[in-house]
Amino acid sequence: MAGGDSVGARDGLWDRFGAALYDPFLRRGERLGLAGRRAELLRRAHGRVVEIGAGTGLNVRHYPEAAEVVLSEPVPAMYRRLEKRVRGHAGMRPVRAAADALPMADASVDTVVSTLVLCTVPDVDRVLAELVRVLRPGGRLLFCEHVRAEDPKQARKQTRLAGPWAAFAQGCRCDRDTIALVKQRFDIEDLSTARWRGMPSVVHPLVIGTATPTR
Ligand SMILES: C[S@@+](CC[C@H](N)C(=O)[O-])C[C@H]1O[C@@H](n2cnc3c(N)ncnc32)[C@H](O)[C@@H]1O
């Protein structure tokens, strides 16, 4: 498997447990609004699409019917679920790859999708550099991420709970200022914030938007 970090070798009990619990843990939040936000965002996917950290494939049913999508995911236990979910979906191809080492040529991708992934990758800047590498001129990043809150009280709570949350949620950082990092390599085109209803308060707010590489 391609991958610049060791995430692809992670197949312990905790990883398998996390993968098994992932969909049930998110189910309420999907029903209370996240599924609709995914659908709205993914309507904008066009051309050659690559999704990073596709997990169990919760985005699969939200892509436009004609979309050709490579769904990349490095963690074996998530990948096995992803493979099952894409079966029967023409145009959907799973690949085992980390987001910092995508098996794509330079400037070969029209749309990159990242939903709830930039919180978890060990080195965000390295991933963003990889996304810039694979995107064609005019290509676009579609994202939906939970981020560090601007509200000082909520941000303090995220700082306090970042360690335990990361231990529980497979390395996810609830205190990461993802948009500041994205802005170092991308121009944000549009950005909205929302509450991820049905989920623990440490993962509020969500930011949803699109960005193009700064050339
Ligand atoms: C919170 S889940 C999000 C899954 C899916 N994108 C979704 O919206 O439900 C984070 C995903 O990032 C994956 N991940 C962890 N490290 C990664 C890396 N270095 N590159 C790409 N994906 C990674 C995890 O295995 C997991 O599937």
PDB file of N, CA and C and ligand atoms in Angstrom, residues 5 7 22 26 38 51-55 58-59 73-75 78 97-99 115-117 120-122, ligand 1:
ATOM      1  N   ASP A   5       3.054   7.388   5.987  1.00  0.00           N
ATOM      2  CA  ASP A   5       3.088   7.144   7.421  1.00  0.00           C
ATOM      3  C   ASP A   5       2.649   5.706   7.658  1.00  0.00           C
ATOM      4  N   VAL A   7       0.058   4.404   9.023  1.00  0.00           N
ATOM      5  CA  VAL A   7      -1.360   4.179   9.287  1.00  0.00           C
ATOM      6  C   VAL A   7      -1.891   2.923   8.591  1.00  0.00           C
ATOM      7  N   TYR A  22     -17.985   2.561  13.840  1.00  0.00           N
ATOM      8  CA  TYR A  22     -18.024   3.862  13.161  1.00  0.00           C
ATOM      9  C   TYR A  22     -19.436   4.242  12.677  1.00  0.00           C
ATOM     10  N   LEU A  26     -21.996   7.214  14.209  1.00  0.00           N
ATOM     11  CA  LEU A  26     -22.368   8.407  13.434  1.00  0.00           C
ATOM     12  C   LEU A  26     -23.845   8.442  13.039  1.00  0.00           C
ATOM     13  N   ARG A  38     -23.637  16.132   3.366  1.00  0.00           N
ATOM     14  CA  ARG A  38     -22.774  15.367   2.456  1.00  0.00           C
ATOM     15  C   ARG A  38     -23.340  15.461   1.034  1.00  0.00           C
ATOM     16  N   GLU A  51     -11.552  10.703  -3.356  1.00  0.00           N
ATOM     17  CA  GLU A  51     -11.896  10.965  -1.949  1.00  0.00           C
ATOM     18  C   GLU A  51     -10.763  10.446  -1.081  1.00  0.00           C
ATOM     19  N   ILE A  52     -10.359  11.228  -0.090  1.00  0.00           N
ATOM     20  CA  ILE A  52      -9.327  10.765   0.853  1.00  0.00           C
ATOM     21  C   ILE A  52     -10.003  10.290   2.143  1.00  0.00           C
ATOM     22  N   GLY A  53      -9.370   9.334   2.800  1.00  0.00           N
ATOM     23  CA  GLY A  53      -9.894   8.837   4.087  1.00  0.00           C
ATOM     24  C   GLY A  53     -11.372   8.486   4.001  1.00  0.00           C
ATOM     25  N   ALA A  54     -11.723   7.699   3.004  1.00  0.00           N
ATOM     26  CA  ALA A  54     -13.148   7.452   2.712  1.00  0.00           C
ATOM     27  C   ALA A  54     -13.841   6.618   3.781  1.00  0.00           C
ATOM     28  N   GLY A  55     -13.067   6.045   4.692  1.00  0.00           N
ATOM     29  CA  GLY A  55     -13.659   5.339   5.836  1.00  0.00           C
ATOM     30  C   GLY A  55     -14.494   4.153   5.389  1.00  0.00           C
ATOM     31  N   LEU A  58     -19.379   6.269   3.810  1.00  0.00           N
ATOM     32  CA  LEU A  58     -20.658   6.943   4.054  1.00  0.00           C
ATOM     33  C   LEU A  58     -21.009   7.959   2.961  1.00  0.00           C
ATOM     34  N   ASN A  59     -20.013   8.371   2.175  1.00  0.00           N
ATOM     35  CA  ASN A  59     -20.326   9.318   1.084  1.00  0.00           C
ATOM     36  C   ASN A  59     -20.829   8.627  -0.180  1.00  0.00           C
ATOM     37  N   GLU A  73      -8.478   4.895   1.137  1.00  0.00           N
ATOM     38  CA  GLU A  73      -8.565   4.683   2.594  1.00  0.00           C
ATOM     39  C   GLU A  73      -7.392   3.777   2.989  1.00  0.00           C
ATOM     40  N   PRO A  74      -6.583   4.192   3.968  1.00  0.00           N
ATOM     41  CA  PRO A  74      -5.407   3.386   4.312  1.00  0.00           C
ATOM     42  C   PRO A  74      -5.627   2.321   5.384  1.00  0.00           C
ATOM     43  N   VAL A  75      -6.572   2.524   6.281  1.00  0.00           N
ATOM     44  CA  VAL A  75      -6.679   1.631   7.450  1.00  0.00           C
ATOM     45  C   VAL A  75      -7.444   0.359   7.055  1.00  0.00           C
ATOM     46  N   MET A  78     -11.188  -0.265   8.050  1.00  0.00           N
ATOM     47  CA  MET A  78     -12.125   0.649   7.382  1.00  0.00           C
ATOM     48  C   MET A  78     -12.230   0.247   5.910  1.00  0.00           C
ATOM     49  N   ALA A  97      -4.803   3.561   0.243  1.00  0.00           N
ATOM     50  CA  ALA A  97      -3.744   4.577   0.165  1.00  0.00           C
ATOM     51  C   ALA A  97      -3.972   5.625   1.234  1.00  0.00           C
ATOM     52  N   ALA A  98      -2.867   6.119   1.765  1.00  0.00           N
ATOM     53  CA  ALA A  98      -2.926   7.247   2.701  1.00  0.00           C
ATOM     54  C   ALA A  98      -2.999   8.536   1.894  1.00  0.00           C
ATOM     55  N   ALA A  99      -3.546   9.564   2.524  1.00  0.00           N
ATOM     56  CA  ALA A  99      -3.794  10.819   1.806  1.00  0.00           C
ATOM     57  C   ALA A  99      -2.515  11.581   1.486  1.00  0.00           C
ATOM     58  N   THR A 115     -14.004  14.506   3.878  1.00  0.00           N
ATOM     59  CA  THR A 115     -15.025  14.728   4.907  1.00  0.00           C
ATOM     60  C   THR A 115     -14.564  14.056   6.194  1.00  0.00           C
ATOM     61  N   LEU A 116     -14.335  14.858   7.216  1.00  0.00           N
ATOM     62  CA  LEU A 116     -13.958  14.394   8.561  1.00  0.00           C
ATOM     63  C   LEU A 116     -12.626  13.645   8.535  1.00  0.00           C
ATOM     64  N   VAL A 117     -11.685  14.121   7.733  1.00  0.00           N
ATOM     65  CA  VAL A 117     -10.399  13.434   7.574  1.00  0.00           C
ATOM     66  C   VAL A 117      -9.227  14.309   8.032  1.00  0.00           C
ATOM     67  N   THR A 120      -7.829  13.980  11.385  1.00  0.00           N
ATOM     68  CA  THR A 120      -7.235  12.692  11.795  1.00  0.00           C
ATOM     69  C   THR A 120      -5.858  12.436  11.202  1.00  0.00           C
ATOM     70  N   VAL A 121      -5.572  12.982  10.020  1.00  0.00           N
ATOM     71  CA  VAL A 121      -4.271  12.670   9.408  1.00  0.00           C
ATOM     72  C   VAL A 121      -3.153  13.216  10.304  1.00  0.00           C
ATOM     73  N   PRO A 122      -2.042  12.473  10.424  1.00  0.00           N
ATOM     74  CA  PRO A 122      -0.976  12.920  11.339  1.00  0.00           C
ATOM     75  C   PRO A 122      -0.324  14.230  10.904  1.00  0.00           C
TER      76      PRO A 122
HETATM   77  C1  LIG B   1     -13.552  10.170  10.958  1.00  0.00           C
HETATM   78  S1  LIG B   1     -13.141   9.058   9.694  1.00  0.00           S
HETATM   79  C2  LIG B   1     -13.984   9.775   8.283  1.00  0.00           C
HETATM   80  C3  LIG B   1     -14.454   8.748   7.311  1.00  0.00           C
HETATM   81  C4  LIG B   1     -15.243   9.290   6.125  1.00  0.00           C
HETATM   82  N1  LIG B   1     -14.481  10.242   5.376  1.00  0.00           N
HETATM   83  C5  LIG B   1     -16.544   9.907   6.558  1.00  0.00           C
HETATM   84  O1  LIG B   1     -16.841  11.025   6.161  1.00  0.00           O
HETATM   85  O2  LIG B   1     -17.298   9.231   7.273  1.00  0.00           O
HETATM   86  C6  LIG B   1     -11.438   9.447   9.366  1.00  0.00           C
HETATM   87  C7  LIG B   1     -10.856   8.530   8.303  1.00  0.00           C
HETATM   88  O3  LIG B   1      -9.509   8.952   7.996  1.00  0.00           O
HETATM   89  C8  LIG B   1      -8.735   7.785   7.823  1.00  0.00           C
HETATM   90  N2  LIG B   1      -7.307   8.114   7.965  1.00  0.00           N
HETATM   91  C9  LIG B   1      -6.502   8.049   9.055  1.00  0.00           C
HETATM   92  N3  LIG B   1      -5.240   8.397   8.743  1.00  0.00           N
HETATM   93  C10 LIG B   1      -5.247   8.687   7.428  1.00  0.00           C
HETATM   94  C11 LIG B   1      -4.248   9.086   6.492  1.00  0.00           C
HETATM   95  N4  LIG B   1      -2.987   9.290   6.873  1.00  0.00           N
HETATM   96  N5  LIG B   1      -4.617   9.267   5.209  1.00  0.00           N
HETATM   97  C12 LIG B   1      -5.900   9.083   4.826  1.00  0.00           C
HETATM   98  N6  LIG B   1      -6.879   8.703   5.653  1.00  0.00           N
HETATM   99  C13 LIG B   1      -6.563   8.501   6.932  1.00  0.00           C
HETATM  100  C14 LIG B   1      -9.257   6.858   8.897  1.00  0.00           C
HETATM  101  O4  LIG B   1      -8.889   5.516   8.677  1.00  0.00           O
HETATM  102  C15 LIG B   1     -10.761   7.090   8.760  1.00  0.00           C
HETATM  103  O5  LIG B   1     -11.323   6.250   7.806  1.00  0.00           O
END
